[in-house]
Short mmCIF file of C-alpha atoms in Angstrom, two decimals:
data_model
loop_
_atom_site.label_atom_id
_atom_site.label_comp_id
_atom_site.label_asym_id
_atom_site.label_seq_id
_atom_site.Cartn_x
_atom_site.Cartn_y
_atom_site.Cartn_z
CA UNK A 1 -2.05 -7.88 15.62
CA UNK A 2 -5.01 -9.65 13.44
CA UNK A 3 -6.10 -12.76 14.11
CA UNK A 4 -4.87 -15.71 12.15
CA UNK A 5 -1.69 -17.67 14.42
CA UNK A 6 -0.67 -19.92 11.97
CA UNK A 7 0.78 -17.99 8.66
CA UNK A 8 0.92 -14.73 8.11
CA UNK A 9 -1.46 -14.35 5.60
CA UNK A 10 -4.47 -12.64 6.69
CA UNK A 11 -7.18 -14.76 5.45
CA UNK A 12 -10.43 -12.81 4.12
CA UNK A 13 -13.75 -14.46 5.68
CA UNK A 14 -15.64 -11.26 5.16
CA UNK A 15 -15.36 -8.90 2.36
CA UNK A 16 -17.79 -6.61 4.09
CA UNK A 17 -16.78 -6.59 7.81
CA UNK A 18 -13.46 -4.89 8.44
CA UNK A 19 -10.59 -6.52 9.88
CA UNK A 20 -9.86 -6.16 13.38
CA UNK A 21 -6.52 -4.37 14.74
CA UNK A 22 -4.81 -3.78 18.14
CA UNK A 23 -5.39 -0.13 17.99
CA UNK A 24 -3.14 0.44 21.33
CA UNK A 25 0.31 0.00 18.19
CA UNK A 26 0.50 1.82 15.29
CA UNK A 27 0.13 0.43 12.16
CA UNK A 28 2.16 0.64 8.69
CA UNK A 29 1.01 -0.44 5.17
CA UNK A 30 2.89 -0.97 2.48
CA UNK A 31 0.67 -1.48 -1.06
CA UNK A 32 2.04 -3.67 -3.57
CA UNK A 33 4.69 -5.33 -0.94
CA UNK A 34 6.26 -8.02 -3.34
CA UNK A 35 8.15 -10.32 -1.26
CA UNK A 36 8.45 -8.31 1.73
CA UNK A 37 11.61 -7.35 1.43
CA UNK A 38 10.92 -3.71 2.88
CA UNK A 39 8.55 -4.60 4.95
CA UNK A 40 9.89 -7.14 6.53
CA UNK A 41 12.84 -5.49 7.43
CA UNK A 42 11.00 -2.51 9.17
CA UNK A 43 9.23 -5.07 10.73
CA UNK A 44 12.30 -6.09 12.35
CA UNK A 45 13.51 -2.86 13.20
CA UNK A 46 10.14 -1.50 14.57
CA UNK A 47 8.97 -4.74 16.90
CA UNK A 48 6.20 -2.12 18.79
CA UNK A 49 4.70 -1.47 15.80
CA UNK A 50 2.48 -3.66 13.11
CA UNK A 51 2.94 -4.54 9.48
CA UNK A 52 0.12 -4.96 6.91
CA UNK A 53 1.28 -5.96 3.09
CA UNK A 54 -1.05 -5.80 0.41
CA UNK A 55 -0.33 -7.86 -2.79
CA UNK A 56 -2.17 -9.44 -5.45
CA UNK A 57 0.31 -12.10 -6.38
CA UNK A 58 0.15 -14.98 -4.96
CA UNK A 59 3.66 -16.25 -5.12
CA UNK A 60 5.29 -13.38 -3.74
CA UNK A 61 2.33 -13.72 -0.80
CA UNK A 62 3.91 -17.02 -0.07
CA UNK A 63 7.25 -15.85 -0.36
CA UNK A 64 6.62 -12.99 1.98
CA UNK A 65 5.07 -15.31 4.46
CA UNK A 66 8.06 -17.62 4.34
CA UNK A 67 10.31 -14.60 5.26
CA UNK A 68 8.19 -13.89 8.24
CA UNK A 69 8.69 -17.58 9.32
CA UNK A 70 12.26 -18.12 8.79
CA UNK A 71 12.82 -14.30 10.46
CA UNK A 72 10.45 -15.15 13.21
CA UNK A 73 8.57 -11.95 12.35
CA UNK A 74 5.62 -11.53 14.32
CA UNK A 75 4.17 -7.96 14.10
CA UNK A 76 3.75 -8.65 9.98
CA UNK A 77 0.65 -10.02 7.97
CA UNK A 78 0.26 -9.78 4.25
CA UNK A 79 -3.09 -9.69 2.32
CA UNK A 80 -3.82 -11.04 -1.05
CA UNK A 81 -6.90 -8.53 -2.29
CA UNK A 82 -7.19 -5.28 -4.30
CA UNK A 83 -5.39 -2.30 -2.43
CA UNK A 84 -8.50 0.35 -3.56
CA UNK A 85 -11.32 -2.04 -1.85
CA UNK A 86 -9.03 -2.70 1.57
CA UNK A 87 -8.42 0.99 2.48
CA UNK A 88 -12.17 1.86 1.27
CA UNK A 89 -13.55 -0.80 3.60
CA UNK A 90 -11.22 -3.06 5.40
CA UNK A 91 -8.85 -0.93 7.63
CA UNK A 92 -9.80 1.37 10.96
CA UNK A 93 -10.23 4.58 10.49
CA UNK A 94 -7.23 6.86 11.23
CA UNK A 95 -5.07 5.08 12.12
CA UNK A 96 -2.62 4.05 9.88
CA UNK A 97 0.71 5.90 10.86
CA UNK A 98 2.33 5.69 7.29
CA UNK A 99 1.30 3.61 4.31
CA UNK A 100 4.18 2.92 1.42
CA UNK A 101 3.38 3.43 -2.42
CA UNK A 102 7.08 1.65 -3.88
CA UNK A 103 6.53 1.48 -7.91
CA UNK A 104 3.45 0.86 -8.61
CA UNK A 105 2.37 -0.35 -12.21
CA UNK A 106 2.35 3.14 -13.85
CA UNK A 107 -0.12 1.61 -16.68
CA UNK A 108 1.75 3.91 -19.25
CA UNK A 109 -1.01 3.74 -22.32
CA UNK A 110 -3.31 6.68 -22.11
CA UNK A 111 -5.92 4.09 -22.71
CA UNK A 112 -5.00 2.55 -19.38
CA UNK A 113 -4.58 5.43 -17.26
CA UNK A 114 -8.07 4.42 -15.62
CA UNK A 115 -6.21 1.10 -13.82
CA UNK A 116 -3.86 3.91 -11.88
CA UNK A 117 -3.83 3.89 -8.60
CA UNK A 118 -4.08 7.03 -7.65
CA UNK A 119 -7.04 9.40 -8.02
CA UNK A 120 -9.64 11.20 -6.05
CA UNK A 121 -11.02 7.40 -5.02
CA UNK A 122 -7.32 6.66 -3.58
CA UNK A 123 -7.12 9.79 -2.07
CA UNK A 124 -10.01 10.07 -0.05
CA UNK A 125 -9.94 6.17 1.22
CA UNK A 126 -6.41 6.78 1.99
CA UNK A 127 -6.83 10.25 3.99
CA UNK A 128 -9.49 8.14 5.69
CA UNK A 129 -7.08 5.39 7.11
CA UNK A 130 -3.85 7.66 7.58
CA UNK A 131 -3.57 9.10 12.01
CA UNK A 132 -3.35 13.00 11.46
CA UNK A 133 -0.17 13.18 10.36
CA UNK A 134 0.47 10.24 9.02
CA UNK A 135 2.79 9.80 5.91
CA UNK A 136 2.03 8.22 2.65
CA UNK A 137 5.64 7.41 1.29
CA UNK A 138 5.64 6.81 -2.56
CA UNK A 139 8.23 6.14 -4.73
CA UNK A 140 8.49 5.14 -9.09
CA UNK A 141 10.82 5.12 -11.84
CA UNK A 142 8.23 7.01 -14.22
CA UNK A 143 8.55 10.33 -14.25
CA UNK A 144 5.24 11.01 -16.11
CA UNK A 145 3.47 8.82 -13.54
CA UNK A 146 5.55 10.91 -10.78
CA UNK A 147 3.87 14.35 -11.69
CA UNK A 148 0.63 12.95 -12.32
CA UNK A 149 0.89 11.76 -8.70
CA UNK A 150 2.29 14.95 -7.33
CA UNK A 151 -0.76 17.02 -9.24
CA UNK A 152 -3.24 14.88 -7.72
CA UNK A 153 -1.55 15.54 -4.35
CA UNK A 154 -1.13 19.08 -4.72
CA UNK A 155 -5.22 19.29 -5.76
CA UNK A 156 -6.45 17.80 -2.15
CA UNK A 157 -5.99 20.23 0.70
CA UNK A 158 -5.53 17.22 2.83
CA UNK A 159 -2.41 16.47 2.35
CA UNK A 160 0.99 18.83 2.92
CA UNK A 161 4.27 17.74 1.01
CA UNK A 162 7.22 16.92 3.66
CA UNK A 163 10.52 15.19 3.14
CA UNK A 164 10.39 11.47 1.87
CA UNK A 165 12.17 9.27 3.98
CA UNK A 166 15.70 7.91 3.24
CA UNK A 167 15.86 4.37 2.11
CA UNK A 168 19.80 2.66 2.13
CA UNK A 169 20.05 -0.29 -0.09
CA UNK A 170 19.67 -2.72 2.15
CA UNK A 171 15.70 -1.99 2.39
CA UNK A 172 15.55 -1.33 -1.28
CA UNK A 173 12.43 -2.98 -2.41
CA UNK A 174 13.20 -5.90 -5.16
CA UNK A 175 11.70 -3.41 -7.89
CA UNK A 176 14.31 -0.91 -6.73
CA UNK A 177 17.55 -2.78 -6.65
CA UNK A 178 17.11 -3.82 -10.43
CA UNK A 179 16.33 -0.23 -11.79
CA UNK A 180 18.92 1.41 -9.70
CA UNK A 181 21.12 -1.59 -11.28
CA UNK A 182 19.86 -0.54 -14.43
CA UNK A 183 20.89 2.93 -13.69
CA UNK A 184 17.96 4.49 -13.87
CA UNK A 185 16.59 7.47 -12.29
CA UNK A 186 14.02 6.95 -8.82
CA UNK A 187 11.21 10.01 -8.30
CA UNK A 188 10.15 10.07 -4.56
CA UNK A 189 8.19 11.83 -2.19
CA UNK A 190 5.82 11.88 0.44
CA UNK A 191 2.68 13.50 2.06
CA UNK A 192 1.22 14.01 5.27
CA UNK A 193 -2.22 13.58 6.32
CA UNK A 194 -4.10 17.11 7.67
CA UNK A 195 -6.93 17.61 9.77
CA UNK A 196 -10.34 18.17 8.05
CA UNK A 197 -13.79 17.52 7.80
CA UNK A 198 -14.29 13.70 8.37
CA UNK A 199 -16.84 12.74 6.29
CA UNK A 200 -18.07 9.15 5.13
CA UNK A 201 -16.21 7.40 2.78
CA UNK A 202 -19.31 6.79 -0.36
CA UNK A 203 -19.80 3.33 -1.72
CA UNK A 204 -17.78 2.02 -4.36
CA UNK A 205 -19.72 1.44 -7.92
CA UNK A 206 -18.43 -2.22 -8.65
CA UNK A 207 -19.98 -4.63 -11.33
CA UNK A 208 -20.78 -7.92 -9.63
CA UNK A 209 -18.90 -9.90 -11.94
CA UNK A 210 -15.24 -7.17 -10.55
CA UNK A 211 -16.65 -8.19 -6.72
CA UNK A 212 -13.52 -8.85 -4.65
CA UNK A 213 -12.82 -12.36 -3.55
CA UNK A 214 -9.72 -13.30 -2.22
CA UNK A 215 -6.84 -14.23 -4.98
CA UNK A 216 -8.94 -12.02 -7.28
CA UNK A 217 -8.01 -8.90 -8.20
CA UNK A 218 -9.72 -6.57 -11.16
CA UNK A 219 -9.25 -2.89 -10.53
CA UNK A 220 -12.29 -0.47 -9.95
CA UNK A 221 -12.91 2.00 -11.98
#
């Protein structure tokens, strides 16, 4: 998949030069992976295809590479860096086949609302990674955070709603089993990528002291 034999934690050497993939097997993301518990399992189930994990955690990195060990999971890597700055310069273009969005920090204050994930920034790095086609499966718990997704969607001609995938418990992500435990309600759905004019991706305005290293992780605005 990526280089690196000896964990699977993709180690950044390079902020600026994008990371090398087998482009002959298609590629899944999943941002904000925890301890891999979904990912790792369609790693399992998919061995033709790769695994990329995005976290900024660094215990559940560790964690996720230990499952990947004891599992002998080969076709999985996790990163430790801001999910914005990978798929805006890190990842090949077009060819992700379906990137996963499984309750992300909703930032609920207004004042907040800025640290969100999604947004036009988001959006367009994202279209640029995604095959034509490709999915971006996304899933929360907030249902404010839910339509505010959805209307950002539903703004970008890029993107066409289609059926989220099913998810049985035993690939619930850790987030997932404890509010379903708590009984509360889950808001999903998913998006695929549409042809359209390919244009560059523009640089990212980002204060040198909010620079990405690796194991640090400030959002950009």
């Amino acid at each position: 998949m990526m280089t690196d034999s000896v964990d699977h934690i993709l180690r950044v050497t390079d902020i600026t030069k994008p990371f090398e993939f087998d482009l002959s097997r298609p590629l899944e993301i999943e941002v904000g992976c925890g301890k891999g518990k979904f990912l790792t399992e369609r790693a399992k189930q998919n061995a033709d295809c790769d695994f990329l994990g995005i976290e900024r955690m660094l215990e559940r990195v560790r964690l996720f590479d230990g499952k990947c060990r004891r599992g002998k999971i080969d076709n999985a890597k996790v990163l430790r860096l801001e999910a914005l700055y990978t798929f805006h310069y890190l990842l090949p273009a077009h060819h992700a086949r379906t990137v996963y969005v499984f309750f992300p920090d909703p930032w609920p204050k207004k004042k907040h609302h800025s640290h969100r994930l999604f947004g036009p920034l988001f959006l367009n790095a994202l279209w640029k990674r995604l095959e034509v086609g490709g999915k971006l499966e996304f899933a929360t718990d907030h249902k404010e955070y839910f339509e505010t997704v959805k209307e950002c969607f539903a703004g970008d001609k890029r993107f066409e709603v289609v059926e989220p995938m099913p998810r049985p418990k035993e690939v619930w992500t850790e987030f997932e089993t404890m509010f379903r435990e708590q009984g509360l309600p889950i808001y999903s759905a998913a998006w695929k990528s549409l042809p359209a004019d390919d244009a560059p991706l523009s640089p990212l305005k980002i204060p040198p002291e909010a620079e990405p290293r690796e194991g640090i992780f400030r959002r950009c605005p």
